[in-house]
Tab-separated table of C-alpha atoms in Angstrom:
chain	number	residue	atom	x	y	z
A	1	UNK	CA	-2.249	34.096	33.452
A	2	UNK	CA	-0.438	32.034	31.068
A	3	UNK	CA	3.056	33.935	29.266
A	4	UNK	CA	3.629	33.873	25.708
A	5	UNK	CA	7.588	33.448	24.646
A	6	UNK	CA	8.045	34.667	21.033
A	7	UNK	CA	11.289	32.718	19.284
A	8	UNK	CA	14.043	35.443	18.667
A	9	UNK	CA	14.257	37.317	15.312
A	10	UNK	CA	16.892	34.915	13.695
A	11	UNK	CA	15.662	31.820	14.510
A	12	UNK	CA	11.961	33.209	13.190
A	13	UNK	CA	13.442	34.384	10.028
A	14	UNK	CA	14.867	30.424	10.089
A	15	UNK	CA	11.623	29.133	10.675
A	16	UNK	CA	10.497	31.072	7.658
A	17	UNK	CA	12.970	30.394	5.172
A	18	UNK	CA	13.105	26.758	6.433
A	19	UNK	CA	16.379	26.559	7.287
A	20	UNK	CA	17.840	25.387	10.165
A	21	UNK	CA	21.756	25.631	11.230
A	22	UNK	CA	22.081	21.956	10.967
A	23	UNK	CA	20.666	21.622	7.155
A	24	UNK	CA	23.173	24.108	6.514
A	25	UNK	CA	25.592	21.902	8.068
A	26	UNK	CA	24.188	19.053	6.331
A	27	UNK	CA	24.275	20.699	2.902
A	28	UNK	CA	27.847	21.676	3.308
A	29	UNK	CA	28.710	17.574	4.161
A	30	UNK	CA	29.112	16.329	0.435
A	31	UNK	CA	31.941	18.859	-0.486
A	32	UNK	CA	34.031	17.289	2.240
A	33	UNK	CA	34.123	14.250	0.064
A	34	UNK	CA	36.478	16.532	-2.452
A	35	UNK	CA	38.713	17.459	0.168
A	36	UNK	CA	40.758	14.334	-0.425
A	37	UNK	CA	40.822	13.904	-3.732
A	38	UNK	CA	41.382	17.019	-4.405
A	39	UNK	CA	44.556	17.718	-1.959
A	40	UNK	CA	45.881	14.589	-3.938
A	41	UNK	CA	45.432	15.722	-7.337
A	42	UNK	CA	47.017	19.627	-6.142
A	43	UNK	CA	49.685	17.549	-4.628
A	44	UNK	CA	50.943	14.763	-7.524
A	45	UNK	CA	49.297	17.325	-10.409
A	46	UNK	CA	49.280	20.631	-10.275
A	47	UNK	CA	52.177	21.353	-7.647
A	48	UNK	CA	54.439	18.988	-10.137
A	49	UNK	CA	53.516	21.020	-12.836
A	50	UNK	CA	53.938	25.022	-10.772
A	51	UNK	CA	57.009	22.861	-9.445
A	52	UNK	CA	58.711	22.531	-12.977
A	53	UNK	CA	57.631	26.130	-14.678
A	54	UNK	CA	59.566	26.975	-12.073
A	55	UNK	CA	62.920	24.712	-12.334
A	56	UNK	CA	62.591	25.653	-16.056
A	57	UNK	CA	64.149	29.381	-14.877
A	58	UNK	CA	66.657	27.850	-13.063
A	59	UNK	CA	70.044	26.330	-13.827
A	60	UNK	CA	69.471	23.364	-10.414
A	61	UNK	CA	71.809	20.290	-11.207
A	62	UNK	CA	69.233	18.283	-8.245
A	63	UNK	CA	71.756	18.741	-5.383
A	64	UNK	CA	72.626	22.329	-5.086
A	65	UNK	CA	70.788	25.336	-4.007
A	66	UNK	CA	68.000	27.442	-6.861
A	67	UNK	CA	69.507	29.994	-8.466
A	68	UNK	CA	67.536	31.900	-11.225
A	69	UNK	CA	70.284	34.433	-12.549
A	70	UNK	CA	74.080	33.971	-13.161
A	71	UNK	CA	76.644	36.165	-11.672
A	72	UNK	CA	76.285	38.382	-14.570
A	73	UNK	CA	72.887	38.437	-14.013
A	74	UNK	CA	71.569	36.681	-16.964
A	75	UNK	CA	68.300	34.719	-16.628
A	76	UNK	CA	68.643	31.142	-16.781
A	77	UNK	CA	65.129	30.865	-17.776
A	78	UNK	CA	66.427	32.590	-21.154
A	79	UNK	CA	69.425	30.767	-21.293
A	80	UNK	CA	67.741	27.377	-21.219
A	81	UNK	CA	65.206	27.920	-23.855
A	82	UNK	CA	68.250	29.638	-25.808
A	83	UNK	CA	70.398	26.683	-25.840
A	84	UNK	CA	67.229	24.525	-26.612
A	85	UNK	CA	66.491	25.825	-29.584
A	86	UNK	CA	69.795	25.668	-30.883
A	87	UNK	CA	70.497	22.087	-30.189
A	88	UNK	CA	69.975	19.614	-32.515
A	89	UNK	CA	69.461	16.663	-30.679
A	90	UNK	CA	66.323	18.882	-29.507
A	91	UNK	CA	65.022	19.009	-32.830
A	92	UNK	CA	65.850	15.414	-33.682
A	93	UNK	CA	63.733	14.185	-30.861
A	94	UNK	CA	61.104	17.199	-31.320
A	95	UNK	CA	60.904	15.522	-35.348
A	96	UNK	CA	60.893	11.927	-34.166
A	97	UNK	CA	57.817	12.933	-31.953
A	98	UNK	CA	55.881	14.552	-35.240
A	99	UNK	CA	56.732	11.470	-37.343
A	100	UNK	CA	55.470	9.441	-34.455
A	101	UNK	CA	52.400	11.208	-34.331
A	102	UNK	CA	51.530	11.231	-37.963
A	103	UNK	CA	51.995	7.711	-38.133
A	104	UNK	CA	49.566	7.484	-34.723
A	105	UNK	CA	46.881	9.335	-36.774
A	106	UNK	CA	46.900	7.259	-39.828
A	107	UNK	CA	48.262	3.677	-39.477
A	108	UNK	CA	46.389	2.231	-35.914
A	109	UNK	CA	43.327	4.671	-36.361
A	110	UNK	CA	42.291	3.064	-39.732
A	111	UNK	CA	43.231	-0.462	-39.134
A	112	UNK	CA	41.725	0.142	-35.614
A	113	UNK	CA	38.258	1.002	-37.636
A	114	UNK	CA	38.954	-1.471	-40.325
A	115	UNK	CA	38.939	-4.181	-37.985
A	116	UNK	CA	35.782	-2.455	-35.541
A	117	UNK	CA	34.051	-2.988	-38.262
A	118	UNK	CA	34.624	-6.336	-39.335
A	119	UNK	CA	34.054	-7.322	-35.887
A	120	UNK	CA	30.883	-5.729	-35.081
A	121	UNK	CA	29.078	-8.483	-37.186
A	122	UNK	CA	28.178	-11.894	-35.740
A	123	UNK	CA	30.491	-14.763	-36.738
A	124	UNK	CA	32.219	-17.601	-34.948
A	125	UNK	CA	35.003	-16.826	-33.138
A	126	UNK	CA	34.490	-13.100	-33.327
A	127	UNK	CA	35.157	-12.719	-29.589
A	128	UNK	CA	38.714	-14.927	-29.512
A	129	UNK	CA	39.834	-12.418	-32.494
A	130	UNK	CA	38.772	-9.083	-29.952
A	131	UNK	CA	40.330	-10.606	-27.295
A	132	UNK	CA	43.719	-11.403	-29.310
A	133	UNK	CA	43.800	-8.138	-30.648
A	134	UNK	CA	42.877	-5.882	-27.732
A	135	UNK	CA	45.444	-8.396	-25.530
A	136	UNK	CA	48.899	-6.211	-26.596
A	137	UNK	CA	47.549	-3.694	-24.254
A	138	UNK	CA	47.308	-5.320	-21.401
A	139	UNK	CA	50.724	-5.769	-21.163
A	140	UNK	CA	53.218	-3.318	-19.908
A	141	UNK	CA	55.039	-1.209	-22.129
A	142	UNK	CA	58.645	-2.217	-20.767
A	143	UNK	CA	57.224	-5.686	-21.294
A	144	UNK	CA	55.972	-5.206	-25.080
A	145	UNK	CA	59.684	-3.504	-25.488
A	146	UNK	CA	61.567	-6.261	-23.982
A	147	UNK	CA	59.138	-8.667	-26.296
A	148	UNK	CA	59.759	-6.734	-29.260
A	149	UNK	CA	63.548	-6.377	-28.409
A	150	UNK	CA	63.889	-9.537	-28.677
A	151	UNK	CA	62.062	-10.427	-31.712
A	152	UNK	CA	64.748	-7.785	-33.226
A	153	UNK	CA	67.526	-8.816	-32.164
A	154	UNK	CA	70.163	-9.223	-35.145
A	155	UNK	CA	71.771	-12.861	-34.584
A	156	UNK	CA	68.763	-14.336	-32.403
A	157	UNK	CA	65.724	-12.697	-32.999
A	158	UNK	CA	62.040	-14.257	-34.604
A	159	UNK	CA	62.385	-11.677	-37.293
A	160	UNK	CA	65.841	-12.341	-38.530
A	161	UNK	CA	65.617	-16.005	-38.130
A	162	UNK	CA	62.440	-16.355	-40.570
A	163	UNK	CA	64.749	-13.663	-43.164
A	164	UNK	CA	67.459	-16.971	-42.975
A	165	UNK	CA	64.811	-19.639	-43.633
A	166	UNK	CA	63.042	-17.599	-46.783
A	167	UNK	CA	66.674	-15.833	-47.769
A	168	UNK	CA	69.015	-18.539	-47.373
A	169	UNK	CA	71.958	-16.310	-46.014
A	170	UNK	CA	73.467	-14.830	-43.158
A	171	UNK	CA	74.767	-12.055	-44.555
A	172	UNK	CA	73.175	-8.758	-45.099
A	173	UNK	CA	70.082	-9.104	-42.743
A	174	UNK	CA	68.572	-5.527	-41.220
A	175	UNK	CA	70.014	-4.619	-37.630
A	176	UNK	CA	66.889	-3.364	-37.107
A	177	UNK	CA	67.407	-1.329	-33.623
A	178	UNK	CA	71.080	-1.004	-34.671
A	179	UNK	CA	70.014	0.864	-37.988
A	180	UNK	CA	69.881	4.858	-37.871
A	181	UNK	CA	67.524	4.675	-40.433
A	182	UNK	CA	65.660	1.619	-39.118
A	183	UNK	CA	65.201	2.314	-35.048
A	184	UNK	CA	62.594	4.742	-34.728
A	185	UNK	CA	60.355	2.467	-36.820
A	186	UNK	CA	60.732	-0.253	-35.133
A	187	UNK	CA	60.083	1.437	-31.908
A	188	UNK	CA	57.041	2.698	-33.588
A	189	UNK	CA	55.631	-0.100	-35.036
A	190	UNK	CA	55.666	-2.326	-31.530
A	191	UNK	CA	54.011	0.992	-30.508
A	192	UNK	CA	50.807	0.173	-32.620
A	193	UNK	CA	50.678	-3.068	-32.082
A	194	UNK	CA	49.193	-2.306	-28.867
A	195	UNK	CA	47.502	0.894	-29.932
A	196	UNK	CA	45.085	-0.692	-32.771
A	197	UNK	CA	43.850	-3.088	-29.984
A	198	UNK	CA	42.522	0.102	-28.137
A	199	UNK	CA	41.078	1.791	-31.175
A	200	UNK	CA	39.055	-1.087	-32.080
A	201	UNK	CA	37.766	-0.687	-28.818
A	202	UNK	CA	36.911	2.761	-28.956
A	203	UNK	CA	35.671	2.633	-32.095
A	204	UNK	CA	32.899	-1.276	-31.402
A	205	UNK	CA	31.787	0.788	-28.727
A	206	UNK	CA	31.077	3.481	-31.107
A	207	UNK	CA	29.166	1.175	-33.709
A	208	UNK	CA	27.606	-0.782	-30.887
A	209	UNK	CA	25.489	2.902	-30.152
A	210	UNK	CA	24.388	3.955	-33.940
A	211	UNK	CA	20.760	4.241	-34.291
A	212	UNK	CA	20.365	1.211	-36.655
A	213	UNK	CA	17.586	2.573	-38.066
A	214	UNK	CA	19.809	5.055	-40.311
A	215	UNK	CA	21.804	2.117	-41.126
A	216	UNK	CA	18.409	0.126	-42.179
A	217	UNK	CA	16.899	3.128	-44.296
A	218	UNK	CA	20.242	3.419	-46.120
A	219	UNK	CA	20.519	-0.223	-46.823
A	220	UNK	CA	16.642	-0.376	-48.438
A	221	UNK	CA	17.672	3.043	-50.450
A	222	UNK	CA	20.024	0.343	-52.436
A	223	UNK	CA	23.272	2.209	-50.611
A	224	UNK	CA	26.492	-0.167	-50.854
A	225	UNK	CA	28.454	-1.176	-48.148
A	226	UNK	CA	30.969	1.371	-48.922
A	227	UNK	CA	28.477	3.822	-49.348
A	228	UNK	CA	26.738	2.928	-45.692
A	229	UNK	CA	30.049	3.120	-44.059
A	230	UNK	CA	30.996	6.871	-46.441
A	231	UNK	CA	27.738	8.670	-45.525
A	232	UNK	CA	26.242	7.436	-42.539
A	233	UNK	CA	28.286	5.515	-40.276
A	234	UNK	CA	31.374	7.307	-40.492
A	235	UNK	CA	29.985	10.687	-39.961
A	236	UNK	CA	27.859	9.465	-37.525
A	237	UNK	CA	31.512	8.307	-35.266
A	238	UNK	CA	32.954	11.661	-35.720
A	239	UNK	CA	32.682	12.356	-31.972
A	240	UNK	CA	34.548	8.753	-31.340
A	241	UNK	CA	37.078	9.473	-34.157
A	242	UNK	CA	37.840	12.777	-32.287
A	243	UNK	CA	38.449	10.564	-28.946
A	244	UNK	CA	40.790	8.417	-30.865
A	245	UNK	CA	42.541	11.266	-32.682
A	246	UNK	CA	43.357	12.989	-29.614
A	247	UNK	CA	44.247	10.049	-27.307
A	248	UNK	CA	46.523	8.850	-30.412
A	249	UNK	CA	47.986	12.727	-30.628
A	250	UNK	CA	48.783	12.545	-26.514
A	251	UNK	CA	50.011	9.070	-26.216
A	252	UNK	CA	52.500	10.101	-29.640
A	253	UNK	CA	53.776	13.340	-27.909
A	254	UNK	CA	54.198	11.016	-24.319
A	255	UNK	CA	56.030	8.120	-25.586
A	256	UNK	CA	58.478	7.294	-23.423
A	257	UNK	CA	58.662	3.524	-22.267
A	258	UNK	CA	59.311	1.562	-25.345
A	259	UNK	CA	62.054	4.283	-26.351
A	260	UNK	CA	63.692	3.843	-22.874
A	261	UNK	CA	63.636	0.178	-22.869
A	262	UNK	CA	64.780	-0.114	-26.587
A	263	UNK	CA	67.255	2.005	-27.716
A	264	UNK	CA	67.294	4.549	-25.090
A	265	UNK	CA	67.034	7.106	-27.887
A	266	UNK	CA	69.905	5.246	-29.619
A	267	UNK	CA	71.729	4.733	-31.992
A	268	UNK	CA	73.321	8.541	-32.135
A	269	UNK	CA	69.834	9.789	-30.985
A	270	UNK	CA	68.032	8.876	-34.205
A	271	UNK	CA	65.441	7.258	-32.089
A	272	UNK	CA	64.937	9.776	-29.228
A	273	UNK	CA	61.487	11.522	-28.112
A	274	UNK	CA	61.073	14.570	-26.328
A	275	UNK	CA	60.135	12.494	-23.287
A	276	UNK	CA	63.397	10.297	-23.231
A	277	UNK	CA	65.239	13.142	-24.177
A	278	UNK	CA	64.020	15.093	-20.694
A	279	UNK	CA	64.543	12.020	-19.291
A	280	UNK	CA	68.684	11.617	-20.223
A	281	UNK	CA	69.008	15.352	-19.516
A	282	UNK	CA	67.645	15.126	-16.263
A	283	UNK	CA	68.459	12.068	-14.472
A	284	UNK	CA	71.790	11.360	-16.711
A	285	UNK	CA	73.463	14.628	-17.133
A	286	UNK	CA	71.755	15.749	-13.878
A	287	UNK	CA	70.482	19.363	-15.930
A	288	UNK	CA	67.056	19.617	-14.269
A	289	UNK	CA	67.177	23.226	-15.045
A	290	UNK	CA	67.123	22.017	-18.462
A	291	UNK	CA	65.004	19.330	-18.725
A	292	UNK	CA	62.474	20.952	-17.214
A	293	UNK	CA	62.560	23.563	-19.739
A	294	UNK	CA	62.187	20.529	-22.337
A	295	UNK	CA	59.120	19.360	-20.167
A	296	UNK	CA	57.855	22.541	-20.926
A	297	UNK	CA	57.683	22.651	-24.307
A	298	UNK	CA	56.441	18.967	-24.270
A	299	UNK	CA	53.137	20.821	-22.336
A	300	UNK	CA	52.557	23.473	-24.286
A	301	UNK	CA	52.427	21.227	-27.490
A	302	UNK	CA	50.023	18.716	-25.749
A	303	UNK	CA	48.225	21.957	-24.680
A	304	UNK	CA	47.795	23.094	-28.344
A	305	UNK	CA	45.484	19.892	-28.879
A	306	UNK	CA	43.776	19.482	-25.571
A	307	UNK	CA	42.341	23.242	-25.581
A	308	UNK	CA	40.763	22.684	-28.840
A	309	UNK	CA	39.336	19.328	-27.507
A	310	UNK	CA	38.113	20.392	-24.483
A	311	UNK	CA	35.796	23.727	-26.612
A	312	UNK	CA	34.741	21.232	-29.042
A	313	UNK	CA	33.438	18.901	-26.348
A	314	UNK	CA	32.036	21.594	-24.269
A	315	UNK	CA	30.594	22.826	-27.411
A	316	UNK	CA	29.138	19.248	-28.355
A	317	UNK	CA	27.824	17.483	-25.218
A	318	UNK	CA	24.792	17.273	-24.720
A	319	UNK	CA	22.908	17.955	-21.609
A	320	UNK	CA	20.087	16.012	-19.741
C-alpha cells in the first residue's frame, strides 16, 4: 500500500501564497545595487556635512585635540557664531554674495532667454552661434579666471590696451581687479559669461517642448510677437525659469573659484564671498572651528531656497 507524504505547514502555506525562499531572495537582489552608492554618498555627503555641524561647536585649529567648551566653560559653538556676527569682513562677503545673486537672477537669466529665443528659429549658422555661446562653460573656472585675469590686467591686458587705442592716453585707465569699487564686478561679470551659455541651454530645451499648437492658435488670433512670447510662451516656461532661478541662486551663494583665482577676496576684502571667506579662515588662519561655523550659515541660506524648490516640485510633477 502506497504512503502519502504531506509537505510541512510552512512550505504549504509557501505553495499557497506562491512564494518560495529563493524569490524572496531574488526580490531582495536589486537593493544591493544601492549599497554602493549609497555608502559613497553617506561617506563624501552627509558625514562631511554631520562632520562640520559639529567642528562649528568647537574652537579645532586642524592639529590639536576637539574641545567644545573653554576653561571657563563657555561654549565655543556660541562664541563662534558671536564673533561672526560681529565681524565685518563677515558681512562684507555675506553682501558681496546678495549682490552676486541679484545680478545672477537678472543679467544671465534674461540674456540667457533673449538669446534661447532667437536661436530656436532656423537660420544659417544658428548652431556655430550655440556652440560659441554655450563654449565658456566648458572650461574650468580657474581657467575662465586666469583668462579673464589677464584680459584685466592694468599695463597688459585686452581691455586696457583697446581703452589706449580709442583714448589715446596712458594715464587714468581703470585697475579693474585693483579697484575697491571695481573687483567684485569684474569677478562677476567673467562669472556670466559662462552662466548665459547654460541658461540658453536650459531655457532651447524648454522652447524645443511647447505644444506648438498654443503658439499656432495665438499667432492666427493676430497676437504679436511680444504678445506670443508675454502670454503664452513665457508662462508656459515657468517650470524651466524656476530651474534656472534656483541653479543661478546656488551657483551665486557657491562661488568660489573665480574669487580664489582672482583677487582672493582682494583688494581689502571688497571682493570676498562667503565661500572664499571659509576658505582663508580655514586653511589660512587655520580657524576650522570658525570656518565651519561660516559653512554653516552658507547651508542654511542655500537651504532657505532649496526647501521651497523641492515642495514646489513635489507639488508640480507630474506622475505616469
Amino acid at each position: 500500500m502506497a504512503t502519502i507524504t504531506y509537505p510541512r505547514t510552512d512550505q504549504a502555506d509557501q505553495v499557497v501564497s506562491g512564494r518560495s525562499p529563493r524569490r524572496k531572495r531574488r526580490q531582495w537582489a536589486p537593493y544591493l545595487f544601492l549599497v554602493i552608492p549609497l555608502a559613497l554618498y553617506f561617506t563624501w555627503i552627509i558625514g562631511p556635512t554631520i562632520a562640520t555641524g559639529v567642528l562649528s561647536a568647537t574652537n579645532w585649529d586642524g592639529v590639536s585635540a576637539l574641545h567644545f567648551s573653554d576653561k571657563n566653560g563657555t561654549s565655543y559653538l556660541v562664541q563662534n557664531f558671536q564673533r561672526l556676527f560681529v565681524d565685518s569682513n563677515f558681512w562684507t562677503a555675506l553682501s558681496d554674495n546678495i549682490k552676486w545673486l541679484l545680478f545672477f537672477l537678472i543679467i544671465p537669466t534674461s540674456m540667457g532667454l533673449a538669446m534661447a529665443m532667437i536661436f530656436n528659429g532656423k537660420f544659417r549658422g544658428s548652431r556655430v552661434f550655440k556652440i560659441a555661446f554655450y563654449s565658456p562653460l566648458v572650461l574650468a573656472g580657474v581657467v575662465t579666471g586666469l583668462i579673464w585675469s589677464a584680459m584685466y590686467n592694468p599695463s597688459s591686458g585686452l581691455i586696457n590696451s583697446f581703452l589706449r587705442i580709442f583714448t589715446g592716453t596712458e594715464s587714468g585707465l581703470p585697475l579693474w581687479l585693483g579697484d575697491r569699487t571695481l573687483a567684485l564686478w569684474c569677478i562677476i561679470f567673467a562669472a556670466a559669461w559662462r552662466q548665459v551659455g547654460y541658461v540658453m541651454i536650459l531655457y532651447l530645451a524648454g522652447l524645443k517642448g511647447l505644444d506648438t499648437t498654443l503658439i499656432e492658435a495665438a499667432t492666427v488670433d493676430g497676437a504679436t510677437f511680444w504678445e506670443r512670447f508675454r502670454f503664452v510662451v513665457f508662462p508656459l516656461l515657468a517650470p524651466v525659469t524656476v530651474v534656472v532661478m534656483v541653479i543661478s541662486i546656488i551657483d551665486s551663494l557657491r562661488a568660489f573659484d573665480l574669487v580664489a583665482i582672482m583677487t582672493n577676496g582682494g583688494p581689502d576684502h571688497s571682493s570676498e564671498v562667503l565661500a572664499n571667506f571659509m576658505y582663508i579662515s580655514a586653511f589660512n588662519n587655520y580657524k576650522m572651528g570658525y570656518a565651519a561655523a561660516i559653512a554653516v550659515v552658507l547651508f542654511a541660506l542655500m537651504l532657505c531656497f532649496i526647501i521651497p524648490y523641492l515642495i514646489y516640485t513635489s507639488r508640480t510633477e507630474l506622475e505616469y
